[in-house]
C-alpha atoms as one frame of an Amber mdcrd trajectory, in Angstrom:
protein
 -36.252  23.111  12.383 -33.309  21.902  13.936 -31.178  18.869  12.277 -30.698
  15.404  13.860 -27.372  14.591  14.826 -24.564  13.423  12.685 -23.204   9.647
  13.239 -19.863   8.252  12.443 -19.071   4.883  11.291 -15.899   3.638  10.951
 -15.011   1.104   7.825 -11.719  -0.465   7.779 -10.374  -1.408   4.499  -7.475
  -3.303   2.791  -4.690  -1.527   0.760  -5.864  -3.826  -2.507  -9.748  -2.177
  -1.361  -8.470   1.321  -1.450  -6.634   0.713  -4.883  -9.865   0.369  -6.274
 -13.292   1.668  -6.584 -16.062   0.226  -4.568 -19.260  -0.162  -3.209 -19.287
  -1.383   0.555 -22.731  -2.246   2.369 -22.591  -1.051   6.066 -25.211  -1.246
   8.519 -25.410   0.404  12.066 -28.032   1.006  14.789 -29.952   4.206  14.445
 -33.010   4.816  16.452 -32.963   1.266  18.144 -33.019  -0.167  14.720 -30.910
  -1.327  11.813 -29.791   0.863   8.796 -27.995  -0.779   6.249 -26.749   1.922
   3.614 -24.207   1.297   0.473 -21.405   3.411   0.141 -19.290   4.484  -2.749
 -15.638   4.121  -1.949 -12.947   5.869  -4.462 -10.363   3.883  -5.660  -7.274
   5.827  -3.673  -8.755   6.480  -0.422  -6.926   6.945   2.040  -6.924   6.789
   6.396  -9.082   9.490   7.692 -10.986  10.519   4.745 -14.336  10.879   5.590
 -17.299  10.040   2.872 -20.435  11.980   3.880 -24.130  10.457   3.176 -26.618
  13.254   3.563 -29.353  12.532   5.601 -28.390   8.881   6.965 -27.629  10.311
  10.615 -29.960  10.399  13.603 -33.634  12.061  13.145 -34.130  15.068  14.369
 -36.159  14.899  17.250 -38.346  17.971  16.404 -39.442  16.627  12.568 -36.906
  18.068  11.105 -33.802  16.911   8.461 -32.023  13.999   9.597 -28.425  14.199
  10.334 -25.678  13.384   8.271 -23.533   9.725   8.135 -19.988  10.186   8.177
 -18.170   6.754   7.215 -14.186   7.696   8.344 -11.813   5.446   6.124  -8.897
   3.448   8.034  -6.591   1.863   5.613  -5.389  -1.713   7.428  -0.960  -2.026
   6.999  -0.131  -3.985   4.524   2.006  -7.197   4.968   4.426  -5.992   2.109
   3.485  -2.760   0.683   3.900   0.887   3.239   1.665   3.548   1.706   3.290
   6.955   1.180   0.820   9.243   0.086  -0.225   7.582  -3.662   3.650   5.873
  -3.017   4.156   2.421  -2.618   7.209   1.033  -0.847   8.389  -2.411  -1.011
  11.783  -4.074   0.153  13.244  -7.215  -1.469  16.607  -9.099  -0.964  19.357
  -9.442  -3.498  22.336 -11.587  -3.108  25.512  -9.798  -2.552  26.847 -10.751
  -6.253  23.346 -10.431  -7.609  23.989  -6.395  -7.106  27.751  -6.401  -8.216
  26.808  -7.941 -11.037  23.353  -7.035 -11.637  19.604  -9.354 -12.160  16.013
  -9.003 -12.705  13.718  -9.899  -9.835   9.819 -10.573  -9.704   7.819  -7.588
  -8.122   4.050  -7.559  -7.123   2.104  -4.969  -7.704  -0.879  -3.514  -5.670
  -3.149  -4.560  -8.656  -1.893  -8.288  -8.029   0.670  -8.317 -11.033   4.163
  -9.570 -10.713   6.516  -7.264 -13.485  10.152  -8.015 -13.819  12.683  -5.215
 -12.828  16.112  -4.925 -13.801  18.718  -4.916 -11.140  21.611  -2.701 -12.538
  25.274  -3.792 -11.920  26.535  -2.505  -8.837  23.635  -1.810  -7.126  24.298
  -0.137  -3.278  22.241  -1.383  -0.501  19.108   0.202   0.404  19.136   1.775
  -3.135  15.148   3.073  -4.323  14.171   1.975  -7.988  11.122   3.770  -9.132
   8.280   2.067 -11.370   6.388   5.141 -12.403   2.701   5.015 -12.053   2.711
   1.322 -10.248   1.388   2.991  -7.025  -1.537   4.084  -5.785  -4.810   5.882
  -7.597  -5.087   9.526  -7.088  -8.671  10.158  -5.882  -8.564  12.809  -8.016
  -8.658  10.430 -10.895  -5.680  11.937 -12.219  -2.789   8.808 -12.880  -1.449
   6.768 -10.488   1.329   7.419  -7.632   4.847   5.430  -8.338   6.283   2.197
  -6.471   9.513   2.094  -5.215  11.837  -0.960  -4.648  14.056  -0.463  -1.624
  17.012  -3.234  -2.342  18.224  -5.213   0.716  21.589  -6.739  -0.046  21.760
 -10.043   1.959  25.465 -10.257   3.491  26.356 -14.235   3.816  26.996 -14.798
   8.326  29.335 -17.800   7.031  31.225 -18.453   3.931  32.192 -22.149   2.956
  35.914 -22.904   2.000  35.353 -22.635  -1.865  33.130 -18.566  -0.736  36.441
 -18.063   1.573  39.125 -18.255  -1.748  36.945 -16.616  -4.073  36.388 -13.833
  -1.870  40.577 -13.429  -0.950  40.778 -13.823  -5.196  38.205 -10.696  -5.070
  40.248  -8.909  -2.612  43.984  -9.704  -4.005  41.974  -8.537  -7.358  41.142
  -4.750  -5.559  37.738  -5.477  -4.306
């Protein structure tokens, strides 16, 4: 007997949807009609992992098994998160004497928390601070990936008079 023929559906999903586990409802035209299927979606998925439902394909046109539905994952970017594997990166901005001096910031997390995270004294630009097991599920089921905080220092374009003599104190001090 030979098999229908396998169909592919495409389901786009947000980074928050691929943090966790799921069921999505699909439909698609087989056969000039309508299948609508549900699909269990592991919390970690990632963009071109490819969730097989036997038998949900095209009929075979000789009676025998029906063909198998591939659903192919695409992940949609993220407006502040960039997925690195189970690795979340995220950028924020410190103030130039917020990383000689040091500060906690606010940080969101994929599960839509907001921890505080320590800012140590003289912090270089584009430093990484880790937050172990803040990233993304491993499909596996096996812990989490880790977020990182890249640190932007913001660099003031203009200084006001009282910014100007500070600054030549800093300098006259051996900054």
């Amino acid at each position: 007997m030979i098999k229908g023929q396998d169909l592919t559906y495409e389901l786009g999903l947000s980074l928050e949807e691929a943090a966790t586990s799921s069921t999505k409802v699909i439909s698609y035209h087989e056969g000039g009609r309508q299948e609508t299927v549900s699909v269990k979606v592991p919390a970690g998925i990632s963009t071109g992992k490819k969730l097989r439902l036997s038998g949900k394909g095209a009929a075979s046109p000789h009676g025998g098994p029906n063909g198998d539905l591939y659903v192919l994952i695409r992940v949609l970017d993220h407006p502040v998160f960039k997925r690195d594997g189970d690795d979340l990166l995220l950028t924020r901005e410190i103030r130039f004497t917020e990383a000689l001096s040091g500060t906690e910031i606010e940080v969101p997390t994929i599960d839509r928390k907001t921890l505080r995270l320590k800012i140590p004294p003289g912090t270089q630009n584009q430093a990484k601070l880790r937050m172990k097991s803040y990233g993304m599920p491993r499909m596996d089921g096996d812990g989490r990936g880790d977020a990182y905080i890249q640190v932007s220092i913001a660099v003031p374009a203009k200084l006001n008079k009282k910014q100007k003599a500070l600054l030549k104190e800093m300098e006259d001090a051996g900054f």
